[in-house]
XYZ file of C-alpha atoms in Angstrom:
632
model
C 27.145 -2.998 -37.067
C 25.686 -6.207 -38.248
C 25.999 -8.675 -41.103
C 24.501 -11.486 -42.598
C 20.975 -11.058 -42.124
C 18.796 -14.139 -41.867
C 14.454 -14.024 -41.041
C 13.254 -16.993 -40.498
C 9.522 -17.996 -40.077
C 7.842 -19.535 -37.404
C 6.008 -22.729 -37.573
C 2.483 -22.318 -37.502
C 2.539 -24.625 -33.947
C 5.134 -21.947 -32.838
C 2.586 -19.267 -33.174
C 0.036 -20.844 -31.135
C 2.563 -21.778 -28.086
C 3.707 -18.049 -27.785
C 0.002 -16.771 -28.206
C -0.526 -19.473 -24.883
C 2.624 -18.192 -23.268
C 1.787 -14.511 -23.433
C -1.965 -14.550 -22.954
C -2.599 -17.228 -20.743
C 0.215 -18.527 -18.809
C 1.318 -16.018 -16.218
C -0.230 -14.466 -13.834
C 1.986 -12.001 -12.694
C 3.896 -9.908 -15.843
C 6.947 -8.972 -13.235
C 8.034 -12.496 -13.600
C 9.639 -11.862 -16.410
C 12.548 -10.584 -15.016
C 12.894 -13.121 -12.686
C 13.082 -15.729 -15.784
C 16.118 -13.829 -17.241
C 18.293 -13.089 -14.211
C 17.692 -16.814 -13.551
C 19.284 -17.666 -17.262
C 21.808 -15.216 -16.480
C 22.558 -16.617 -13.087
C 22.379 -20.273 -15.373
C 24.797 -18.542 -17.840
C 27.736 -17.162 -15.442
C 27.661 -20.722 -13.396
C 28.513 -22.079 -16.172
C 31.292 -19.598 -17.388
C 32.579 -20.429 -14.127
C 32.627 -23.804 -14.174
C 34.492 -23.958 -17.841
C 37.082 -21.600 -15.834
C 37.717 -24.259 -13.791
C 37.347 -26.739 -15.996
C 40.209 -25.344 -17.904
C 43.298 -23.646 -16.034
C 44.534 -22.121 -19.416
C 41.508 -20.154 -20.092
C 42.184 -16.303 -19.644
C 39.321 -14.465 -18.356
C 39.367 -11.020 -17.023
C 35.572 -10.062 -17.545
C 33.804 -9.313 -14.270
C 30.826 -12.084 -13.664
C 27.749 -9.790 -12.827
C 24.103 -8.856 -14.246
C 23.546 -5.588 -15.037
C 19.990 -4.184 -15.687
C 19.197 -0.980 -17.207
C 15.942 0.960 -18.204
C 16.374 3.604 -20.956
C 13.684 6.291 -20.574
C 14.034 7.645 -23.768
C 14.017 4.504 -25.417
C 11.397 2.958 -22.859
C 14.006 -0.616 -22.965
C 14.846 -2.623 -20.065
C 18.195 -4.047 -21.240
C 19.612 -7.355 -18.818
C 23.408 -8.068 -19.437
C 25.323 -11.100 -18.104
C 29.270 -11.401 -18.294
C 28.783 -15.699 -18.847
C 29.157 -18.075 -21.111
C 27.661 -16.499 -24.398
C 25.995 -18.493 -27.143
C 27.237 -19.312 -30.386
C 24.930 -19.028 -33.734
C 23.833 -22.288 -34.062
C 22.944 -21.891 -30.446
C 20.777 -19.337 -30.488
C 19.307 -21.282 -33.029
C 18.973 -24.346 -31.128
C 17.764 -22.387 -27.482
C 15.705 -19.388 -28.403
C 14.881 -19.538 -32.074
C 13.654 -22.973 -32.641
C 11.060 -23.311 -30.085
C 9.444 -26.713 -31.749
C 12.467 -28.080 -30.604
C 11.229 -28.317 -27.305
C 7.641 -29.885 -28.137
C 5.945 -27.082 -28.961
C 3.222 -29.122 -30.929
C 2.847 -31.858 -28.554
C 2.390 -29.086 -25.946
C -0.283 -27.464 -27.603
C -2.291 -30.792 -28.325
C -1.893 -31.810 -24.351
C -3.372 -28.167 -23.627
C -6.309 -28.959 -26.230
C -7.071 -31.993 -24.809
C -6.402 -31.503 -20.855
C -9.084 -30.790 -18.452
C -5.987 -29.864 -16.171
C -4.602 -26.077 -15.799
C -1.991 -25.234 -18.518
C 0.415 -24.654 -15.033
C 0.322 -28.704 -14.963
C 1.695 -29.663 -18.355
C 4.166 -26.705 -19.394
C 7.098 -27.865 -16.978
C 8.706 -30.088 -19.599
C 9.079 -27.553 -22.026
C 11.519 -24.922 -20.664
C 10.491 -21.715 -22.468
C 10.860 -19.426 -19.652
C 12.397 -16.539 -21.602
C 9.190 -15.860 -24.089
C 7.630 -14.297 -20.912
C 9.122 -11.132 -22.013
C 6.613 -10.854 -24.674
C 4.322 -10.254 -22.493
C 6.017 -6.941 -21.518
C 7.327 -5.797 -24.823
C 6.854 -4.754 -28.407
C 9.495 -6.744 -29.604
C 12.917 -7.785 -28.273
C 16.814 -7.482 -29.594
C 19.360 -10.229 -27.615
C 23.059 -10.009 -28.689
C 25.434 -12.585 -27.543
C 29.095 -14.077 -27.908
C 30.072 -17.098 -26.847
C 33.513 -17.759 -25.029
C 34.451 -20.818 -27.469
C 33.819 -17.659 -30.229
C 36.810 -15.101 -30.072
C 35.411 -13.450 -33.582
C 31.799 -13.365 -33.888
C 28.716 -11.864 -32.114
C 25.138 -13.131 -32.993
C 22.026 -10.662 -32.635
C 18.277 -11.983 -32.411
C 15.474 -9.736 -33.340
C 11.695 -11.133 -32.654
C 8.381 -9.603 -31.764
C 7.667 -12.935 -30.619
C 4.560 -13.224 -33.663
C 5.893 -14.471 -37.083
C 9.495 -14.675 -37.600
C 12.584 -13.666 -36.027
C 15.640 -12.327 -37.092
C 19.258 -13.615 -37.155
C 22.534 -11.494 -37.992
C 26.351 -11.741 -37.232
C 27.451 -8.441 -35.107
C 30.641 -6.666 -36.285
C 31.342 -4.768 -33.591
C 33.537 -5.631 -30.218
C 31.905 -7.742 -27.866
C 32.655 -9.475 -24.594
C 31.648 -12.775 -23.895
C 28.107 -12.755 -22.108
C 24.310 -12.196 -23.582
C 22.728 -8.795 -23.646
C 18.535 -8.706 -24.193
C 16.852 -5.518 -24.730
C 13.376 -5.297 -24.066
C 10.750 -2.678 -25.446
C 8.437 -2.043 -23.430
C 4.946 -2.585 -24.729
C 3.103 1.074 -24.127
C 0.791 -0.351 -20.730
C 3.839 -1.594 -19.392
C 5.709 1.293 -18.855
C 4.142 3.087 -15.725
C 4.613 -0.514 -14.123
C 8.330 -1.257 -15.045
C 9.938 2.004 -16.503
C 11.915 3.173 -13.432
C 15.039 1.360 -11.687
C 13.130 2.231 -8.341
C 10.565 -0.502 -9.718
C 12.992 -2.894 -11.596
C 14.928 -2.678 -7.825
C 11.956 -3.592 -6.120
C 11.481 -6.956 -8.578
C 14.969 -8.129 -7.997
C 14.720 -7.665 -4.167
C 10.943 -9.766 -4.136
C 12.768 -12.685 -6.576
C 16.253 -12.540 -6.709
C 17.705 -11.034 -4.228
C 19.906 -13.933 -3.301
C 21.207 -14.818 -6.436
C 25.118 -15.407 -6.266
C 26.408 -12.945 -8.995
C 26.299 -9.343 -8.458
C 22.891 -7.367 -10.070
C 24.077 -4.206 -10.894
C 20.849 -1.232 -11.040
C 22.262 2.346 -11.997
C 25.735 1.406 -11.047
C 24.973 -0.351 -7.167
C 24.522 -3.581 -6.314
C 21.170 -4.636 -5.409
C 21.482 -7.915 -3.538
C 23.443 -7.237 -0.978
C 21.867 -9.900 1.662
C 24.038 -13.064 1.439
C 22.106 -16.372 0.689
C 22.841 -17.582 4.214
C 21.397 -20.987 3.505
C 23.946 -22.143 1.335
C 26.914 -21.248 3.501
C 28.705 -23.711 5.957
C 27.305 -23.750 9.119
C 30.675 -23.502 11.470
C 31.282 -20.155 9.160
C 28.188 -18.200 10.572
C 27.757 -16.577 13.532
C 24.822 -16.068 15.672
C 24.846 -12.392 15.450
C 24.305 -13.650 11.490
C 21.641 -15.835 11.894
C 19.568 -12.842 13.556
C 20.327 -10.518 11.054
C 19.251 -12.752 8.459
C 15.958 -13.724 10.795
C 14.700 -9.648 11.139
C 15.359 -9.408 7.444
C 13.045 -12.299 6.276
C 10.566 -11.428 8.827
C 10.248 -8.121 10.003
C 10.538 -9.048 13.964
C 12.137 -6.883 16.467
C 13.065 -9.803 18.807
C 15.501 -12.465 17.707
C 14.257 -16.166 16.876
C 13.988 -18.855 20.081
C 15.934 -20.929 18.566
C 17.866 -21.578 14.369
C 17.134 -25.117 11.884
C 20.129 -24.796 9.546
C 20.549 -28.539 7.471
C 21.407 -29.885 4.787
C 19.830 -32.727 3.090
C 21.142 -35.033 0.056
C 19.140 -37.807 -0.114
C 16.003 -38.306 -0.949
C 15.836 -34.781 -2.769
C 19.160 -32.589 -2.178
C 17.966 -29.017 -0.646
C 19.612 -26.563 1.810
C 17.173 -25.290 4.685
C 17.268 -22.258 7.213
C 14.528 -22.178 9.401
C 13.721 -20.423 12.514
C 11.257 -20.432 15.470
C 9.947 -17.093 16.604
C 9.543 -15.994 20.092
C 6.051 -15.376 19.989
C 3.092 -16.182 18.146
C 3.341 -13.574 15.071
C -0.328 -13.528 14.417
C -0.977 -11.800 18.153
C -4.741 -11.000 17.176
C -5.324 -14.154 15.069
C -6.700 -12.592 11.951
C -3.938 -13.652 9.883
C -3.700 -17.666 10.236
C -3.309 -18.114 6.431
C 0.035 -15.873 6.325
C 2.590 -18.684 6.781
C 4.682 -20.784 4.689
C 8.121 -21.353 3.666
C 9.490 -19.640 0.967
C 10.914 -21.829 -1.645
C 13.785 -20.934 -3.380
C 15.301 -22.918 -6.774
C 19.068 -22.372 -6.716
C 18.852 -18.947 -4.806
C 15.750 -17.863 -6.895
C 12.578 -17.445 -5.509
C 10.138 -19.831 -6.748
C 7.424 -19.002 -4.464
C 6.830 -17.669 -1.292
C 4.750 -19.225 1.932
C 4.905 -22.439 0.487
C 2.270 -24.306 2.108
C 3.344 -27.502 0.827
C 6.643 -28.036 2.400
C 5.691 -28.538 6.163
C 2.225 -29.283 7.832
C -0.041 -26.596 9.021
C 0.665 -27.587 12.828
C 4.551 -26.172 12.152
C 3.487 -23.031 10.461
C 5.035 -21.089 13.292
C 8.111 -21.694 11.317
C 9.510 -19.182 9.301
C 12.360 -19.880 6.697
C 13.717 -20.640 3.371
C 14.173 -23.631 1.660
C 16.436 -23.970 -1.393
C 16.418 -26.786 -3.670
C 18.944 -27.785 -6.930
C 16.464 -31.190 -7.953
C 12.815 -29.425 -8.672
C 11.722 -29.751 -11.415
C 9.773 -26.137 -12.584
C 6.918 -25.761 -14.855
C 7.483 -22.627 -17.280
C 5.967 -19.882 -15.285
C 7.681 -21.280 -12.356
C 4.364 -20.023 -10.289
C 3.372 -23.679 -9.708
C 5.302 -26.252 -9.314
C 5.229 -29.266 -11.598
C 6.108 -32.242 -9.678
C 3.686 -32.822 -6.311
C 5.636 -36.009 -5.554
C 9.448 -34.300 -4.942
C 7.626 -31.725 -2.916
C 6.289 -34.571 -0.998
C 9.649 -35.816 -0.520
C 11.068 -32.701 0.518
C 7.793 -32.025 2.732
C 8.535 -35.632 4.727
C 12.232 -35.575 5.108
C 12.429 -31.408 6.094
C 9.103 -32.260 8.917
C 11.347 -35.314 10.209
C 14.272 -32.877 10.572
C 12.119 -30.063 12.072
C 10.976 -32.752 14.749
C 14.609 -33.682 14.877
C 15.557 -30.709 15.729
C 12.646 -29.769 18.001
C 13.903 -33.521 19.978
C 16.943 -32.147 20.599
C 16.231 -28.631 21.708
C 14.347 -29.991 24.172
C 17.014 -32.379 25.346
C 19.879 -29.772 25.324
C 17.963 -26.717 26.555
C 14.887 -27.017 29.014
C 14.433 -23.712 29.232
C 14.453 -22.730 25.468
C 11.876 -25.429 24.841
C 9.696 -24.181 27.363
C 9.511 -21.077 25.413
C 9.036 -22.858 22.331
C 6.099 -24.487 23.907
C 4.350 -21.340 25.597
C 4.578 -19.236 22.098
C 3.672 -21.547 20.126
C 2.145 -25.137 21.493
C -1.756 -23.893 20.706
C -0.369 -24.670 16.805
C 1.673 -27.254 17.783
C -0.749 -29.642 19.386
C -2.641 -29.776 15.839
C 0.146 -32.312 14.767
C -1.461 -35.006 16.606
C -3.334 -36.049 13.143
C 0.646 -36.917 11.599
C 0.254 -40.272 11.909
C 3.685 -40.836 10.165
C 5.727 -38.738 13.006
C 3.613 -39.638 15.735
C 6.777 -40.559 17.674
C 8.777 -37.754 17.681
C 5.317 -35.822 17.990
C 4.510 -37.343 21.169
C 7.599 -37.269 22.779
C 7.718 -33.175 22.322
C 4.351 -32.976 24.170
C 4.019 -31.682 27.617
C 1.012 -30.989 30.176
C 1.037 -29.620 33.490
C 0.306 -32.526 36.464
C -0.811 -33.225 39.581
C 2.658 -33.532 40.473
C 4.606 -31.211 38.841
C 6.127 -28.527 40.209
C 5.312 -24.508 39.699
C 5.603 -23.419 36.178
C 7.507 -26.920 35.208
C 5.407 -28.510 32.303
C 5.650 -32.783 32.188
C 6.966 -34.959 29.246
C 5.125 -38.695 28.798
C 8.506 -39.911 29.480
C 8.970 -37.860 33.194
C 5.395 -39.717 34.074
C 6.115 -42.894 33.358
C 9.674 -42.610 35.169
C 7.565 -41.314 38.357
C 4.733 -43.842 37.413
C 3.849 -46.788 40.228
C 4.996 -50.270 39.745
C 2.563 -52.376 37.329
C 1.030 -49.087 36.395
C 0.555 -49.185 32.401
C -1.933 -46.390 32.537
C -1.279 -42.387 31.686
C -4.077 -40.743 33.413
C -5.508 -37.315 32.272
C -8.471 -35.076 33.340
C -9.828 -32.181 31.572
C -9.697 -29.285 34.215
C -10.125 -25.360 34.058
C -7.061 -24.870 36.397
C -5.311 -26.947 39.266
C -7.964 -25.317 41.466
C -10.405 -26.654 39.567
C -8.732 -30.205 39.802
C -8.502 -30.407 43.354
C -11.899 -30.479 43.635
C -13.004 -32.453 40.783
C -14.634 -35.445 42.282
C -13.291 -38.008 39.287
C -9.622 -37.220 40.724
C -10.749 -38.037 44.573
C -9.138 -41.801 44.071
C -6.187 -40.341 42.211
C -5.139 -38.173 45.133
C -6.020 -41.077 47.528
C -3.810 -43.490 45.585
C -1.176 -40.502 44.873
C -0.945 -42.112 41.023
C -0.292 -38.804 39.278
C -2.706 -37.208 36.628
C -1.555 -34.770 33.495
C -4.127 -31.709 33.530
C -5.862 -30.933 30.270
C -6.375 -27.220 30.112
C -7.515 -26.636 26.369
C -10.608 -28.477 24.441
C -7.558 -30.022 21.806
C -5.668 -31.539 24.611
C -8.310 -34.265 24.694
C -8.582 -34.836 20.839
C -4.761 -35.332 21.137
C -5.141 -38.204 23.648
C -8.038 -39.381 21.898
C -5.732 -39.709 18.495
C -3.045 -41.235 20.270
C -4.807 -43.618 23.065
C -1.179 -44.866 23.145
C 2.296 -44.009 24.575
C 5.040 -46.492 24.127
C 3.342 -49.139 26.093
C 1.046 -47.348 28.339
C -2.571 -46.752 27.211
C -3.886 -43.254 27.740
C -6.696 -43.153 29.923
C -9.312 -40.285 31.201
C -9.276 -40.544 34.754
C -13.433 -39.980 34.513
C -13.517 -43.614 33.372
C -10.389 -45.549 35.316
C -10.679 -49.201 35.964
C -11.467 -49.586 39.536
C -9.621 -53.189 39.836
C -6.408 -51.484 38.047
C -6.527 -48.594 41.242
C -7.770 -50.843 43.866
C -4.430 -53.158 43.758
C -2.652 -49.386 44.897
C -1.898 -49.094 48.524
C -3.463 -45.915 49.626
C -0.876 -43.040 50.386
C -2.230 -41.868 54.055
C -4.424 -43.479 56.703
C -8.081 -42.405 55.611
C -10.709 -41.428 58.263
C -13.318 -44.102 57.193
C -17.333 -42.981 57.990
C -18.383 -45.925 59.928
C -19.417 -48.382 57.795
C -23.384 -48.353 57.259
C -25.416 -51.346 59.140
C -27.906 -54.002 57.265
C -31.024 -51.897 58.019
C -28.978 -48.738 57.286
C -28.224 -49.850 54.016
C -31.232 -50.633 52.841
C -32.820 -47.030 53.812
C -29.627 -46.171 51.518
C -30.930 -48.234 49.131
C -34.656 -46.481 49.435
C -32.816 -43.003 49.696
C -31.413 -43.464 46.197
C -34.738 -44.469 44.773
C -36.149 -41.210 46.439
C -33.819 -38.892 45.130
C -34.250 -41.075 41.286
C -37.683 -40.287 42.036
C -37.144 -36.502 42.655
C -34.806 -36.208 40.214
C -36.967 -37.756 37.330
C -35.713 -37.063 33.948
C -33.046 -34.844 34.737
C -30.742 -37.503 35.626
C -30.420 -40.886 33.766
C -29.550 -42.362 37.142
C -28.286 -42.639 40.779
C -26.203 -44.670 41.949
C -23.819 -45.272 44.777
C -20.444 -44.401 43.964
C -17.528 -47.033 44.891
C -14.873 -44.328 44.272
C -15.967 -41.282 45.850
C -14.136 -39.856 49.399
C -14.335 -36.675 49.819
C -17.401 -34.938 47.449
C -20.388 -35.803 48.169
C -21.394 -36.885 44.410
C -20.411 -36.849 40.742
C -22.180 -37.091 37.322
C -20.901 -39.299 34.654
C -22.195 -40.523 31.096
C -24.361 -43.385 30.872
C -22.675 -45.353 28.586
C -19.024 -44.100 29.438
C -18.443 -43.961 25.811
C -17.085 -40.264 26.220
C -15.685 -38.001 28.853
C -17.560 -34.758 30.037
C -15.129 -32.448 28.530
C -15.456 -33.880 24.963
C -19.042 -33.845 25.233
C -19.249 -30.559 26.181
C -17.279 -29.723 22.643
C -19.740 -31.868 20.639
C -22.297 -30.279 22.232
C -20.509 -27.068 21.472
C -19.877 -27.688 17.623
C -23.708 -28.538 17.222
C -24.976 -25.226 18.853
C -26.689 -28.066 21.463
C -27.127 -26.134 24.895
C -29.061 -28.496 26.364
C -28.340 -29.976 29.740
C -27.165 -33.345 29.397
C -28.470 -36.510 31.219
C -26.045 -38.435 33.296
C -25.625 -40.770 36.219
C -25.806 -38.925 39.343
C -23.108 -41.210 41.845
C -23.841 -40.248 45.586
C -21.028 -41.024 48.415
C -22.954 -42.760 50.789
C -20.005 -42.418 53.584
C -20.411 -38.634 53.306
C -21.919 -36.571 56.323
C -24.417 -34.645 54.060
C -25.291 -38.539 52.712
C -25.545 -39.409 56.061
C -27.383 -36.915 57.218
C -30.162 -37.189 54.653
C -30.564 -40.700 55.692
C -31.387 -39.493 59.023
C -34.049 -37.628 58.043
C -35.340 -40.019 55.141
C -35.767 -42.510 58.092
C -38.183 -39.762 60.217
C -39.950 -38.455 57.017
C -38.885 -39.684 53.420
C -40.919 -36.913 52.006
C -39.700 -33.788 54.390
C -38.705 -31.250 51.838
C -35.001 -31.236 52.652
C -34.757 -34.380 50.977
C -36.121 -32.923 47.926
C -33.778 -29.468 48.339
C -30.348 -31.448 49.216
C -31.133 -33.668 45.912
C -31.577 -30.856 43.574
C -28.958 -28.843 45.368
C -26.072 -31.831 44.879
C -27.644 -31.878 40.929
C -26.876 -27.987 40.533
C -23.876 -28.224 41.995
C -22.623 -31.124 40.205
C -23.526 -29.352 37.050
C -21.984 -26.043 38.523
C -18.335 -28.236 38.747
C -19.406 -29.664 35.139
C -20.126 -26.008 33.607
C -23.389 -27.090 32.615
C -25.275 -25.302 35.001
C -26.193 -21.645 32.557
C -28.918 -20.301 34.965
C -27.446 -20.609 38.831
C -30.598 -18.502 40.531
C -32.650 -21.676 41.688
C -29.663 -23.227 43.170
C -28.349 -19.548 44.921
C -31.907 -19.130 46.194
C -31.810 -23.355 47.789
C -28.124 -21.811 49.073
C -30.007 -18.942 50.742
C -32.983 -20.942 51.859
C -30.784 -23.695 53.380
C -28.153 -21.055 55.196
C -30.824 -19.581 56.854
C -32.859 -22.696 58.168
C -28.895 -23.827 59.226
C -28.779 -20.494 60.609
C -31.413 -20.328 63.024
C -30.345 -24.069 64.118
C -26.683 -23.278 64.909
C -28.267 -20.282 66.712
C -30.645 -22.165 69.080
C -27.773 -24.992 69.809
C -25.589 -21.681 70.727
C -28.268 -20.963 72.998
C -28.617 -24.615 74.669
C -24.320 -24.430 75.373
């Protein structure tokens, strides 16, 4: 029974802020219910904290949220066991909605250009979503500090509202009972479907939520409890829960964090790459959680695209929430959270690698594709780089090389890191720009994917050692290295020799024409007979070849064709320049060391000329070996 009646209009202003809140604000009408488990999450904190607060206070009432749908009726009816309101403050929270700058509000949303998501925050209305489920709505509440009366609110959230005392026995707590508008039945009327809304947004809320007599969050907010208290065996529970793997996580993040924003984090790092197909690369995030509610989930916000392999929660007291809680109000605390939780994801990352080689090595193979996108964090460029490996000319099988382990193994006065884009360490050994490396034994990281060389191109620096492509070394910096092993020198070339040399190159630039930019005698070379570089040495082969790529250009390049005038083929061709400059094998052995130059480059698209010069040349080779035979 009730007393007392009261209605009470609403302010014209009043009218026009729920119209806003019920028509235009959310998005997504199950969000509702979310809003008031929150406040009655809000409400039993509280009860608990004027428990402790006072010692003397006798409370036997259960803290829990029940929810219950009435089919007859068609009501959803939430119930929390906390602290209750008093009259004057259901006046004060729910029934005078002005209070909160309802008319300011609505002059900012006239006047705006911005979405109505970025200036509701301030205004804390959250529980008027339910008018966008229902016909109207009843709440009855009691507070602790009032042993004798009950207070009922009646409102169909339109003109006026409705305030009585309640006669009848009541525990402390606030009930709201929620008719369902007809087109909202099919979508809410059913615990199955009321379940299913708690266990999407709520489901690791700290008080009991009772649906048809069980408890539906049952999964412990294992964020929020003390590390040393958690077992492993916990941790990968917790992990196949969230995400649905099979396999347990590489490796757990659990921190806290108090200053500059307070927030609790669990994080974890999954075995494999979860997108195995890659046709899902935009389903990652963190969720983000506001005490134990879910605020929204695969935040994109809160770490950088190039740790989206993660997989987590993160759970904040400090954010402040616009009213929908679908977007969040304040971009500069999620920046704050953003820096500090990628510094202790690095952190963390640092020390796994320290601790466990062999963990980190799977971290790396799953996931370093993703990984090696970080290079554009300029801010964290020092933990970045120091979690980056490469395979190397002189590491071992299936052992991957820090910047640190090449510098301890680096030569004395070296201040150069050396790379070279290869296909594979086949490829390497017989990449002509890596002959002098091999001669000097100065060790060279291999660069197996096209973003390995935008990474050293970002960072051009480690610590004090420039990063260099071992295409354009300084000759004077490798010259002042002792060769490792006794080399068998050609014989060095005399004065008349070397100026047929000199005529040889101008024949073969000749032959050549425009296909090549140049030739030139290499100072470097030992072993190949030639290699191709740029012109103008302003960029490396390999990144070339992805300009090239990302302007659909599938041209063959020009370059400088350097020939190794100590090499027997060299040699040989000088030989015969010296009979006949024009005899055709001149002109075949110039195109040939071209092709085949391009071949090593992967420029070369149609390889049947240089197959058929193959053929020609084996069988004029042939039918020489064969008459020599004949002669022994």
């Amino acid at each position: 029974m009730t007393e007392q009646t009261e209605k009470f209009e609403f302010k014209a202003e009043v009218n026009q802020l729920l119209d806003i809140l019920i028509h235009s604000l959310y998005t997504n009408r199950e969000i509702f219910l979310r809003e008031l488990i929150s406040n009655a999450s809000d409400a039993l904190d509280k009860m608990r904290f004027a428990i402790s607060c006072d010692p003397e206070l006798n409370d036997d009432v259960e803290p829990e949220i029940l929810i219950a749908y009435d089919e007859e009726k068609k009501t959803i009816t939430v119930t929390d066991t906390g602290i209750g309101m008093t009259r004057d403050e259901v006046v004060a929270n729910i029934g005078t909605i002005a209070h909160s700058g309802s008319a300011e509000f609505i002059k900012q949303a006239a006047e705006s250009k911005e979405s109505l998501d970025s200036l509701i925050g301030r205004f804390g209305v959250g529980f008027y979503s339910i008018f966008m489920v229902s016909d109207h709505v009843v709440v009855r509440t009691k507070s602790y500090k009032d042993a004798d009366h009950a207070t009922q609110w009646i409102s169909d959230g339109k003109n006026s509202y409705e305030l009585s005392t309640i006669e009848a026995e009541m525990d402390h707590g606030t009930s709201i009972e929620i008719h369902l508008n007809e087109d909202m039945v099919d979508r809410f009327g059913s615990d199955d479907k009321l379940r299913d809304i708690v266990a999407k947004h709520s489901n690791f809320v700290s008080f009991p939520i009772m649906i048809g007599g069980e408890r539906v969050n049952t999964v412990p907010a294992l964020w929020r409890e003390p590390k040393f208290q958690i077992k492993d065996e916990q941790y990968v529970e917790f992990y196949k829960f969230m995400t649905y793997d099979s396999q347990p996580p590489i490796t757990t993040l659990h921190f806290a964090v108090d200053a500059p924003v307070q927030f609790n984090s669990l994080l974890f790092i999954p075995e494999k790459d979860l997108d195995i197909f890659g046709m899902d690369r935009d389903n990652w995030g963190v969720d983000l959680y506001v005490r134990r509610v879910l605020i929204e989930k695969q935040n994109k916000n809160l770490l950088p695209e190039y740790l989206s392999f993660i997989k987590g929660v993160v759970d904040t007291e400090d954010l402040p929430l616009n009213i929908s809680r679908e977007t969040l109000q304040d971009n500069l605390l999620i920046g704050k959270i953003s820096s500090t939780l990628t510094k202790q994801v690095l952190g963390q990352l640092l020390k796994l690698a320290e601790d466990d080689a062999e963990k980190y090595a799977k971290f790396w193979k799953a996931h370093s594709k993703i990984f090696k996108a970080g290079h554009m964090d300029f801010l964290n460029r020092d933990k970045y780089s120091k979690l980056l490996r490469f395979d190397s000319s002189k590491a071992e099988e299936d052992t991957l090389v820090a910047f640190d382990d090449y510098i301890e193994r680096a030569k004395e006065d070296q201040k150069e890191i050396y790379y070279a884009v290869v296909a594979s360490r086949e490829a390497a050994n017989l990449n002509p720009h890596l002959e002098i490396f091999r001669r000097k034994d100065i060790e060279v990281l291999y660069l197996y994917e096209p973003i390995d060389e935008f990474v050293m191109e970002s960072m051009r620096q480690y610590n004090d050692f420039d990063l260099v492509a071992a295409e354009y070394a300084d000759l004077e910096k490798l010259d002042k290295f002792e060769s490792s092993e006794k080399e068998d020198e050609p014989e060095p070339l005399s004065e008349d020799q070397e100026k047929d040399m000199e005529a040889l190159v101008a024949k073969m630039k000749e032959i050549l024409g425009e296909q090549v930019a140049d030739v030139k005698i290499s100072e470097r070379l030992s072993d190949s007979p030639c290699r191709l570089i740029n012109p103008d040495g302003a960029m490396t082969s390999s990144m070339e070849k992805i300009m090239k790529a990302m302007n659909k250009d599938d041209s063959i390049p020009t370059k400088v064709m350097e020939i190794n005038a100590g090499h027997p083929l060299l040699r040989s061709m000088l030989e015969i320049f010296k009979t006949n400059a024009d005899d055709e094998f001149i002109a075949m052995s110039s195109r040939q060391l071209l092709e085949s130059a391009l071949l090593l480059e992967g420029y070369l698209s149609d390889p049947h000329a240089l197959v058929g010069r193959i053929q020609n040349l084996l069988t004029k080779a042939g039918g020489w070996y064969a008459e020599l035979e004949k002669k022994d």
